[in-house]
PDB file of C-alpha atoms in Angstrom:
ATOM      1  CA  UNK A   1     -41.969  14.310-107.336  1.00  0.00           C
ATOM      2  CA  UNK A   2     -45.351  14.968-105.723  1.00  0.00           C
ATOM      3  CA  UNK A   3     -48.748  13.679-106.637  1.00  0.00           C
ATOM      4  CA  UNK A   4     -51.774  16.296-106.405  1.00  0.00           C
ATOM      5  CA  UNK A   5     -54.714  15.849-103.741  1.00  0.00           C
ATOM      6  CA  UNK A   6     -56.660  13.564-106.088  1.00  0.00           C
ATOM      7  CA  UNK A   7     -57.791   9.674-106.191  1.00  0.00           C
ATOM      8  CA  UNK A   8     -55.877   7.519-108.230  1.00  0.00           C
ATOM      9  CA  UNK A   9     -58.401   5.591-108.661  1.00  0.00           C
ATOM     10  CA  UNK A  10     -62.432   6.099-107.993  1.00  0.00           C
ATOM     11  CA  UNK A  11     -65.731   4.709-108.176  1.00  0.00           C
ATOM     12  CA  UNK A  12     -68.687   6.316-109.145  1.00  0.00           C
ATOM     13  CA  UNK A  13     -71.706   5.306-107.546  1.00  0.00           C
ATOM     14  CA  UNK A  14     -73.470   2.091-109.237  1.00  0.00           C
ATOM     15  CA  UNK A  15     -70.320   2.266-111.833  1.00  0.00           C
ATOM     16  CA  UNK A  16     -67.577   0.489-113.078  1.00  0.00           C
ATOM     17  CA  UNK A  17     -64.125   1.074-110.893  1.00  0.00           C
ATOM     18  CA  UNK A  18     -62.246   3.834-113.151  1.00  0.00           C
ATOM     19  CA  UNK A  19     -58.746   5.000-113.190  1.00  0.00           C
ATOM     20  CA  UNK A  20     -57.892   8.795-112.998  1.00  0.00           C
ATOM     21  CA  UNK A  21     -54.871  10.468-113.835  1.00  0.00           C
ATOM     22  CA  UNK A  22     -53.570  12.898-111.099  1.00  0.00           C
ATOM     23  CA  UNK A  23     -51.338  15.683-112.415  1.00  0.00           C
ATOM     24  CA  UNK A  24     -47.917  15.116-111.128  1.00  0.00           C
ATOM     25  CA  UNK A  25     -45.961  18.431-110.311  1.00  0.00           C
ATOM     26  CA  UNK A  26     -42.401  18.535-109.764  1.00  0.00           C
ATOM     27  CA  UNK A  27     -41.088  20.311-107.181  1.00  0.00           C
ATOM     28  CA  UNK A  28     -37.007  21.507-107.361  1.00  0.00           C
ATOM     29  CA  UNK A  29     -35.570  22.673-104.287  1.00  0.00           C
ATOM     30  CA  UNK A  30     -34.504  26.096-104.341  1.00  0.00           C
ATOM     31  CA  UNK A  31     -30.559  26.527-104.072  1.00  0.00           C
ATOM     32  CA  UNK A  32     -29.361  28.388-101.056  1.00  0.00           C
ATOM     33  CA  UNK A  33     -26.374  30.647-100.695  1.00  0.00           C
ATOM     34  CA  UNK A  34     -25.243  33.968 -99.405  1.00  0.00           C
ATOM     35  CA  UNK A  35     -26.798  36.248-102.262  1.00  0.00           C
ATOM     36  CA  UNK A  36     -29.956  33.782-101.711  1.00  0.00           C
ATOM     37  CA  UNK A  37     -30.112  34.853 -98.073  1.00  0.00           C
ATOM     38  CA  UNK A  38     -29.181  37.960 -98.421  1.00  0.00           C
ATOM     39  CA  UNK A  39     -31.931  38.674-101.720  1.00  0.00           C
ATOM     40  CA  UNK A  40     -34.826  37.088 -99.172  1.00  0.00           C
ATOM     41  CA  UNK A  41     -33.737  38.803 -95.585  1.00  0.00           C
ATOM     42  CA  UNK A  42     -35.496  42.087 -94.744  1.00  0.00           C
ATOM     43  CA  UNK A  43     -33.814  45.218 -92.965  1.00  0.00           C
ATOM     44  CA  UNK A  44     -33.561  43.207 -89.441  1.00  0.00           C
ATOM     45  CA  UNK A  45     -31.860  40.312 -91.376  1.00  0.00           C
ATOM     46  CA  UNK A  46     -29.061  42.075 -93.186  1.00  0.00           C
ATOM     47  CA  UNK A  47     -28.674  44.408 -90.206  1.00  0.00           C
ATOM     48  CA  UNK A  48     -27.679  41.131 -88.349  1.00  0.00           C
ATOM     49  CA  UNK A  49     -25.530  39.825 -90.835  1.00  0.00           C
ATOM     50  CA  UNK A  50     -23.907  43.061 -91.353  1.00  0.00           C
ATOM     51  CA  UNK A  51     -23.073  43.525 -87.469  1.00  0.00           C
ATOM     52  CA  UNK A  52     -21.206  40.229 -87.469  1.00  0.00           C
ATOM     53  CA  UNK A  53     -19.144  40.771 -90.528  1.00  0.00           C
ATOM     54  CA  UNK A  54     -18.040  43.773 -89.051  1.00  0.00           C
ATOM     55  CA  UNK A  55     -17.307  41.956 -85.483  1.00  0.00           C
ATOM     56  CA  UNK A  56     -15.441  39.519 -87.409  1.00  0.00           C
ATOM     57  CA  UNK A  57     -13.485  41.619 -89.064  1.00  0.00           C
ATOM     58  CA  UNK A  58     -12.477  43.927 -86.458  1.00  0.00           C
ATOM     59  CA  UNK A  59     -11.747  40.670 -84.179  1.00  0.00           C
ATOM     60  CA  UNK A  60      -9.727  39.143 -86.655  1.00  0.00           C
ATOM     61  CA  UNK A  61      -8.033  42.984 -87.435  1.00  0.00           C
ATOM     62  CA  UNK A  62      -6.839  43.170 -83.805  1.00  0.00           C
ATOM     63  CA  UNK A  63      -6.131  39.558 -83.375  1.00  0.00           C
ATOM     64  CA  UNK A  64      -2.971  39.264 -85.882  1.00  0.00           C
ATOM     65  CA  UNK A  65      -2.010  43.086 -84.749  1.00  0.00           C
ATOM     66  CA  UNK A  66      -2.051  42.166 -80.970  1.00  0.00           C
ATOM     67  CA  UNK A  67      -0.159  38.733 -82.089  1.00  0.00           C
ATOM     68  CA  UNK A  68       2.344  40.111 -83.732  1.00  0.00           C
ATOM     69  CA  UNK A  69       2.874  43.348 -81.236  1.00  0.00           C
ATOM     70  CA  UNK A  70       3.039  41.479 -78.200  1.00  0.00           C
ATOM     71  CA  UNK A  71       5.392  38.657 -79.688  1.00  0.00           C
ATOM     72  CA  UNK A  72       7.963  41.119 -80.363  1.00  0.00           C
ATOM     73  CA  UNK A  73       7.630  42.950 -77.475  1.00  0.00           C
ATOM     74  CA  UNK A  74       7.879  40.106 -75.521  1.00  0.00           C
ATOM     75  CA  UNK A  75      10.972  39.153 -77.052  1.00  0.00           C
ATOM     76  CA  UNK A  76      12.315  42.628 -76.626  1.00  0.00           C
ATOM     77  CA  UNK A  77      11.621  43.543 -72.743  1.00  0.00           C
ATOM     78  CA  UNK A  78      14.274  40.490 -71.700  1.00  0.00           C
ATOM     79  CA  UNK A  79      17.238  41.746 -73.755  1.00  0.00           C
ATOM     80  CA  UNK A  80      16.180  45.167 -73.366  1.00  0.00           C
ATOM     81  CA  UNK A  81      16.653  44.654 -69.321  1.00  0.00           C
ATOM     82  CA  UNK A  82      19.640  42.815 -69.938  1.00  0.00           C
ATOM     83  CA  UNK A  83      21.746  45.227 -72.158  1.00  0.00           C
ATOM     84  CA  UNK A  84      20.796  48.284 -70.077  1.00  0.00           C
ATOM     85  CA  UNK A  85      22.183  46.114 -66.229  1.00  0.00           C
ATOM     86  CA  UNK A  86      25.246  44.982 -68.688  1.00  0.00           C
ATOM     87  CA  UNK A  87      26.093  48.637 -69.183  1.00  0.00           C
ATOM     88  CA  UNK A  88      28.280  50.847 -67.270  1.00  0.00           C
ATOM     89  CA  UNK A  89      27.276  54.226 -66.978  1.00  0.00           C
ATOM     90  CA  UNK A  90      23.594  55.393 -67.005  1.00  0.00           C
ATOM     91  CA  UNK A  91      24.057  56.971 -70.545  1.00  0.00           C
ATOM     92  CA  UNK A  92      25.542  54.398 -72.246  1.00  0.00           C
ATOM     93  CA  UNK A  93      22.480  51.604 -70.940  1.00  0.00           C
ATOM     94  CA  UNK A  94      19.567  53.743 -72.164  1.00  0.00           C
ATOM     95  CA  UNK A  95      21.577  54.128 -75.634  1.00  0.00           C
ATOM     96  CA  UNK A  96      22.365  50.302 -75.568  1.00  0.00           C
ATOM     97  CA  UNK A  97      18.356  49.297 -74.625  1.00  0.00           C
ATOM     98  CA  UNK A  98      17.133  51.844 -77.125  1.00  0.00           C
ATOM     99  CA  UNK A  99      18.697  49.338 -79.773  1.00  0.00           C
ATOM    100  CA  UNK A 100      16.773  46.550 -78.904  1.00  0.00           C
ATOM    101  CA  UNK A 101      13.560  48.229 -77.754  1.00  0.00           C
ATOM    102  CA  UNK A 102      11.961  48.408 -81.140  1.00  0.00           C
ATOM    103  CA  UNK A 103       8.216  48.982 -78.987  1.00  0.00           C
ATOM    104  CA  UNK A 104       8.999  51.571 -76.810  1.00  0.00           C
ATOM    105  CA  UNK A 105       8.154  49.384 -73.690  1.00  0.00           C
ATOM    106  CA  UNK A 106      11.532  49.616 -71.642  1.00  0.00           C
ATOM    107  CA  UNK A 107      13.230  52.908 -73.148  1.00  0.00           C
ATOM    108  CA  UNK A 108       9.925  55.756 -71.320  1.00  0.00           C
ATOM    109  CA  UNK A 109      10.251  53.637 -68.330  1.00  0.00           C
ATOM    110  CA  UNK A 110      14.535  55.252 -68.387  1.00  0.00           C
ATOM    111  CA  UNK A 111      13.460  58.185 -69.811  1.00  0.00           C
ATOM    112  CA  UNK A 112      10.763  58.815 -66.947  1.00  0.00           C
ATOM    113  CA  UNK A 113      13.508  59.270 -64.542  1.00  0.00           C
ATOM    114  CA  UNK A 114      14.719  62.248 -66.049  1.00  0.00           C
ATOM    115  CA  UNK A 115      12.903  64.822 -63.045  1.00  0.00           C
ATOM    116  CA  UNK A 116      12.011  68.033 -63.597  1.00  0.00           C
ATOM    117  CA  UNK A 117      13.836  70.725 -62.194  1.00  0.00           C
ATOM    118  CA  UNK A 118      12.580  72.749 -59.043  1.00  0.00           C
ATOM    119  CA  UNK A 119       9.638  74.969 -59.233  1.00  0.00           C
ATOM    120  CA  UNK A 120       7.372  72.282 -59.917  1.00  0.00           C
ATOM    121  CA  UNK A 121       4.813  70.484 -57.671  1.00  0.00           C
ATOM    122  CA  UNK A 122       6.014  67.236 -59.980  1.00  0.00           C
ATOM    123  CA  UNK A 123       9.697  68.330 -58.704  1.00  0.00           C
ATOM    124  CA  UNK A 124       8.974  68.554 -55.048  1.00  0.00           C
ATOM    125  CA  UNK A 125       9.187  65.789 -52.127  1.00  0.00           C
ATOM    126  CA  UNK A 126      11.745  63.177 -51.687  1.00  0.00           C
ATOM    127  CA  UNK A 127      13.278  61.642 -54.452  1.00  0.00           C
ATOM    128  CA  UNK A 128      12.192  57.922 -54.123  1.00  0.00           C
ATOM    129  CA  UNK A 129       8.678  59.238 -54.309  1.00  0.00           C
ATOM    130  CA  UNK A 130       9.283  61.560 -57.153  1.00  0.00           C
ATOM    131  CA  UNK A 131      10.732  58.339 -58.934  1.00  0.00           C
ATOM    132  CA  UNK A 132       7.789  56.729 -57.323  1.00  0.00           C
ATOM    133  CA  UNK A 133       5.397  58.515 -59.329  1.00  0.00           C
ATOM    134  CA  UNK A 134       6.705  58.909 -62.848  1.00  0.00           C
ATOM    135  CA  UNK A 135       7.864  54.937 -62.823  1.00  0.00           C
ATOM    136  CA  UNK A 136       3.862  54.053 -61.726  1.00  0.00           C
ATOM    137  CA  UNK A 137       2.871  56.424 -64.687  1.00  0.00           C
ATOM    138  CA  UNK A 138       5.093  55.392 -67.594  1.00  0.00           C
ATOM    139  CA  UNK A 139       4.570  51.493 -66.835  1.00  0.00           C
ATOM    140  CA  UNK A 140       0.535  52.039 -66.536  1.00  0.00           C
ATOM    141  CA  UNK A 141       0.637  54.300 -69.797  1.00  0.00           C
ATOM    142  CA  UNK A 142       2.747  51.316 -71.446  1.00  0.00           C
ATOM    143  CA  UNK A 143       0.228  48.208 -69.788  1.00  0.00           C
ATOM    144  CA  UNK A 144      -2.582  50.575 -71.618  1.00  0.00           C
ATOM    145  CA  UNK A 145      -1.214  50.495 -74.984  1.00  0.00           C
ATOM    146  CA  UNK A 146       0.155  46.819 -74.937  1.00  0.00           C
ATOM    147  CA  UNK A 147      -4.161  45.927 -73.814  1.00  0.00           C
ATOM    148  CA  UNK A 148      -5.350  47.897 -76.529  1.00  0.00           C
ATOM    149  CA  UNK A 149      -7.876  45.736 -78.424  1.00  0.00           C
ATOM    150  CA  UNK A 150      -8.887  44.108 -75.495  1.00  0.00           C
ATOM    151  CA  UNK A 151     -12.243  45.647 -74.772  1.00  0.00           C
ATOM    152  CA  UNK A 152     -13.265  45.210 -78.228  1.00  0.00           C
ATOM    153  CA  UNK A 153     -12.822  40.970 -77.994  1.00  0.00           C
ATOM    154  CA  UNK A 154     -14.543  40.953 -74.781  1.00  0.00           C
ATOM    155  CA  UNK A 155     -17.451  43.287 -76.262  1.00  0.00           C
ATOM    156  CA  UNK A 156     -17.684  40.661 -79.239  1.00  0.00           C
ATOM    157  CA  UNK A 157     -17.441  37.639 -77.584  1.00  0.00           C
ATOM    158  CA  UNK A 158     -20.078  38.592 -75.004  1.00  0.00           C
ATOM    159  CA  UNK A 159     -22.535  39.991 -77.600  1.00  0.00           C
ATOM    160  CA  UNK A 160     -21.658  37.935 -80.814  1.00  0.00           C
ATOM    161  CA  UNK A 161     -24.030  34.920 -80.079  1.00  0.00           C
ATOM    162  CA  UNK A 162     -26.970  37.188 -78.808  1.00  0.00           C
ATOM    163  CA  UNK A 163     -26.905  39.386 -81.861  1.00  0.00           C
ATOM    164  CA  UNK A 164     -26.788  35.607 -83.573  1.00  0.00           C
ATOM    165  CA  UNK A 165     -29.796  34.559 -81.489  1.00  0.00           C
ATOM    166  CA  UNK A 166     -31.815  37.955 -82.657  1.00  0.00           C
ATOM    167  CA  UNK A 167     -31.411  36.737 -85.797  1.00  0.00           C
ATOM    168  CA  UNK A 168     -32.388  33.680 -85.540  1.00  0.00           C
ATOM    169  CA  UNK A 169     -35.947  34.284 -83.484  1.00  0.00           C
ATOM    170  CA  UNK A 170     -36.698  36.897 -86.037  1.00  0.00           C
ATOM    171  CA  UNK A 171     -35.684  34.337 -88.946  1.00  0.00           C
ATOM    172  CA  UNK A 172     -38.253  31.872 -87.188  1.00  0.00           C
ATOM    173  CA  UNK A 173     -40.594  34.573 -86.940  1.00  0.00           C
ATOM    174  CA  UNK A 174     -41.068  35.512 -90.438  1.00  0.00           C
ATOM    175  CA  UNK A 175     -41.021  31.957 -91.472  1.00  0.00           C
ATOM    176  CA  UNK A 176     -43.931  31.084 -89.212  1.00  0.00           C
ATOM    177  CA  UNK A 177     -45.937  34.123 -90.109  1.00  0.00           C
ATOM    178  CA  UNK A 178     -45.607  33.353 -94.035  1.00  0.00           C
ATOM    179  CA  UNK A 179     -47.088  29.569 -93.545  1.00  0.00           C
ATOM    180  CA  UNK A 180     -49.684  30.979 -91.346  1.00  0.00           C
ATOM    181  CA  UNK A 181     -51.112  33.271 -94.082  1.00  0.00           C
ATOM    182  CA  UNK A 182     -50.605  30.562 -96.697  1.00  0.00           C
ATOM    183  CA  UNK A 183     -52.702  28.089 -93.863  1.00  0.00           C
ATOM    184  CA  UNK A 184     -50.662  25.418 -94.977  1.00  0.00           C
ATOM    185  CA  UNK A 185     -47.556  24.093 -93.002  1.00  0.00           C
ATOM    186  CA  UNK A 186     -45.511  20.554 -94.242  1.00  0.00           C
ATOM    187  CA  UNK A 187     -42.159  19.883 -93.338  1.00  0.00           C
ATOM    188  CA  UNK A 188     -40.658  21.143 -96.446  1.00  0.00           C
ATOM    189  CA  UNK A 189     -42.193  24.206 -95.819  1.00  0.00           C
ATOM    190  CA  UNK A 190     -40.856  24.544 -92.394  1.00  0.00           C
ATOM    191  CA  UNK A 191     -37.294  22.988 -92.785  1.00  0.00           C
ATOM    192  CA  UNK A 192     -35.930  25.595 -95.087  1.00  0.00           C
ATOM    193  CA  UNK A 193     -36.913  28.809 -93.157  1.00  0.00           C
ATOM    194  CA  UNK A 194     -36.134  27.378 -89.423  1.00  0.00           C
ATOM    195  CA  UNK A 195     -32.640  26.183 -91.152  1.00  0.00           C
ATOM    196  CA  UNK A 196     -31.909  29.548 -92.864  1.00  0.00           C
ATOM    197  CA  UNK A 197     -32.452  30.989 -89.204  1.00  0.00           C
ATOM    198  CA  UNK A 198     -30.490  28.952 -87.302  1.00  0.00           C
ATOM    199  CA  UNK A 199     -27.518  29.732 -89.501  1.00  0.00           C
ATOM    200  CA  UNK A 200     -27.232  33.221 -87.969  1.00  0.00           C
ATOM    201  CA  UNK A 201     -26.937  31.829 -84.669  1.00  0.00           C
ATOM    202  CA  UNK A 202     -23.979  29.077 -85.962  1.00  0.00           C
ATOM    203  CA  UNK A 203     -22.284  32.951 -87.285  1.00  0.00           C
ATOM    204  CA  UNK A 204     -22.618  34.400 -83.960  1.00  0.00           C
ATOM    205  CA  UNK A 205     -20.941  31.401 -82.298  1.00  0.00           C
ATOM    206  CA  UNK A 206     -18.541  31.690 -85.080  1.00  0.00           C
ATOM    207  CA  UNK A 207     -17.637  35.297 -84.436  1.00  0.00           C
ATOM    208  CA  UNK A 208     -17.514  34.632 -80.446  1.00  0.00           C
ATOM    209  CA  UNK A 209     -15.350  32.079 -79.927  1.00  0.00           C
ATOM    210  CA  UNK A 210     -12.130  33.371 -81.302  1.00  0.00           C
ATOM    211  CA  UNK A 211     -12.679  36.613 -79.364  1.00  0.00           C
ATOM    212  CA  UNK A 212     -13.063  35.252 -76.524  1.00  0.00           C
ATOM    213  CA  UNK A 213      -9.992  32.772 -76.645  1.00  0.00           C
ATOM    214  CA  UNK A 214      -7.695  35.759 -78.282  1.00  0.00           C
ATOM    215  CA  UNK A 215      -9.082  37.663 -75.173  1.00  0.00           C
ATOM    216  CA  UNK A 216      -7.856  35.247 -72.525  1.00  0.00           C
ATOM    217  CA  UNK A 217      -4.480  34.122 -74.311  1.00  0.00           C
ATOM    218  CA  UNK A 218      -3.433  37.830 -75.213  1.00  0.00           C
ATOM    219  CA  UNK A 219      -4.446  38.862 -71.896  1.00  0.00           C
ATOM    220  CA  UNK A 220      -2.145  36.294 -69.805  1.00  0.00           C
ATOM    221  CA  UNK A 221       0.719  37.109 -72.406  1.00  0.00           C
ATOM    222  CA  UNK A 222       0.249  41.080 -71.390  1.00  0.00           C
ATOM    223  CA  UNK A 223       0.077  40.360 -67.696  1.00  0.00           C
ATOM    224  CA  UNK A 224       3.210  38.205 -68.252  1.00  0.00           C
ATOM    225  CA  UNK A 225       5.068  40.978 -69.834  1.00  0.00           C
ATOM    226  CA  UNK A 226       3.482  43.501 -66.896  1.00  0.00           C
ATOM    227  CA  UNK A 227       5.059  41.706 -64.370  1.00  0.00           C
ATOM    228  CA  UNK A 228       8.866  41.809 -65.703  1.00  0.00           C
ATOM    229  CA  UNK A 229       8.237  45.625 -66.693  1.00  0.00           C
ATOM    230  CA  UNK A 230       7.140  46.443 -62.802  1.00  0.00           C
ATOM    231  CA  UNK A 231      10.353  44.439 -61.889  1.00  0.00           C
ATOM    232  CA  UNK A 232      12.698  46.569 -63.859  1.00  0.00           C
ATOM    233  CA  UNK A 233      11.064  49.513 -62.684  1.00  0.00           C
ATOM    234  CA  UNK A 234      11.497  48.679 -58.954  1.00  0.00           C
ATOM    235  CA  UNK A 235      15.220  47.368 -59.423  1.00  0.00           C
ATOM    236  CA  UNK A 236      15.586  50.712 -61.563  1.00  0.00           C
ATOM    237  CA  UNK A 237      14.174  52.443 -58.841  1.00  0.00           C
ATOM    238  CA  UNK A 238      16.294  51.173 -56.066  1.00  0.00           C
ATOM    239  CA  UNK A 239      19.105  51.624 -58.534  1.00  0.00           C
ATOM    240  CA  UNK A 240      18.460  55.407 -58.413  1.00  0.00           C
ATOM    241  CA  UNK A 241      17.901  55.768 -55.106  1.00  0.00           C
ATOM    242  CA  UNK A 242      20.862  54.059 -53.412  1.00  0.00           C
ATOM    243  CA  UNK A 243      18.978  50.944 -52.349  1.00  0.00           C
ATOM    244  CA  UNK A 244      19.668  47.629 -51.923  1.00  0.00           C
ATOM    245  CA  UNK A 245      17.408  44.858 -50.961  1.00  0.00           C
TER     246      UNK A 245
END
């Protein structure tokens, strides 16, 4: 409760002290919640809160895909590499990885040294460089579909909190410009706009941070699995060619 701008009590001049009554008003606070925030925002305000659902969604989306992707196909390069050197004959190892290389990572890396036959640029020059090139080529077109999703958690997590921020000045913005044409401004006036505000940059910090630690855990797991695929393909390489180190 609130009393009114008046005296309680008063005394007119060359009188008697005399009591007034003030009108009391009661003021309820006004509940706030998403349909609240979302009745009150303008265009700028649900534009905001629209381009970090979608963030979060789309980050969350390609977090439990890229989770579960790269944990099987990090269970899957090992055994694949082991079956195929536990074979005996050429044939029989890309049948026996084939079983365990539910991903495709391994099997295009076998299936790349299949040449082409003469007649070809792609056919010509030695054969260590022919092997060379289609190796470098089926392991970068494999490292490109295992980092899929990773541009879009480093595009969230470095814009997330600034589209938060917009948000937020613009929140502050219209809250200042609607006491300044009232001409009146008390805390309770100014504590429930500036707080409403300020939630939009807590959502933008919300949205960021996972991206940004999916992006840097899913990243070392891919680089992990990067560097046993480039040391199949070399020992496959040297394999094919006669080599030995």
């Amino acid at each position: 409760r609130q009393f009114a701008g008046c005296p309680i009590f008063s005394r007119p001049k060359n009188g008697p002290l005399r009591h007034v009554r003030c009108a009391v008003l009661e003021i309820k606070p006004q509940p706030m919640n998403l349909l609240t925030f979302w009745a009150e925002g303008d265009w700028v305000t649900r534009f905001v809160a629209v381009a970090l659902l979608a963030m979060s969604v789309s980050t969350w989306v390609v977090i439990f895909w890229k989770l579960n992707l790269l944990r099987r196909v990090k269970s899957d390069v090992p055994q694949s590499t082991a079956a195929f050197w536990q074979a005996a004959q050429f044939d029989e190892a890309h049948a026996r990885v084939a079983q365990f290389d539910r991903d495709q990572s391994v099997t295009p890396l076998l299936e790349a040294t299949l040449l082409p036959l003469g007649g070809t640029l792609a056919a010509a020059g030695e054969r260590e460089h022919q092997l060379t090139r289609v190796l470098r080529d089926s392991l970068q077109a494999t490292v490109n579909r295992l980092q899929w999703g990773q541009l879009l958690l480093a595009t969230v997590g470095a814009i997330s909190p600034f589209v938060g921020l917009l948000g937020t000045v613009w929140g502050i913005f219209n809250a200042l410009s609607g006491m300044a044409e009232v001409g009146q401004i008390t805390l309770d006036r100014v504590a429930g706009p500036v707080g409403e505000a300020l939630v939009m940059t807590a959502a933008g910090l919300a949205v960021a941070i996972p991206a940004v630690l999916a992006y840097n855990v899913l990243g070392r797991t891919v680089a992990q699995i990067e560097i046993e695929l480039e040391g199949f393909a070399q020992d496959l390489m040297n394999l094919l060619t006669g080599r030995h180190n």
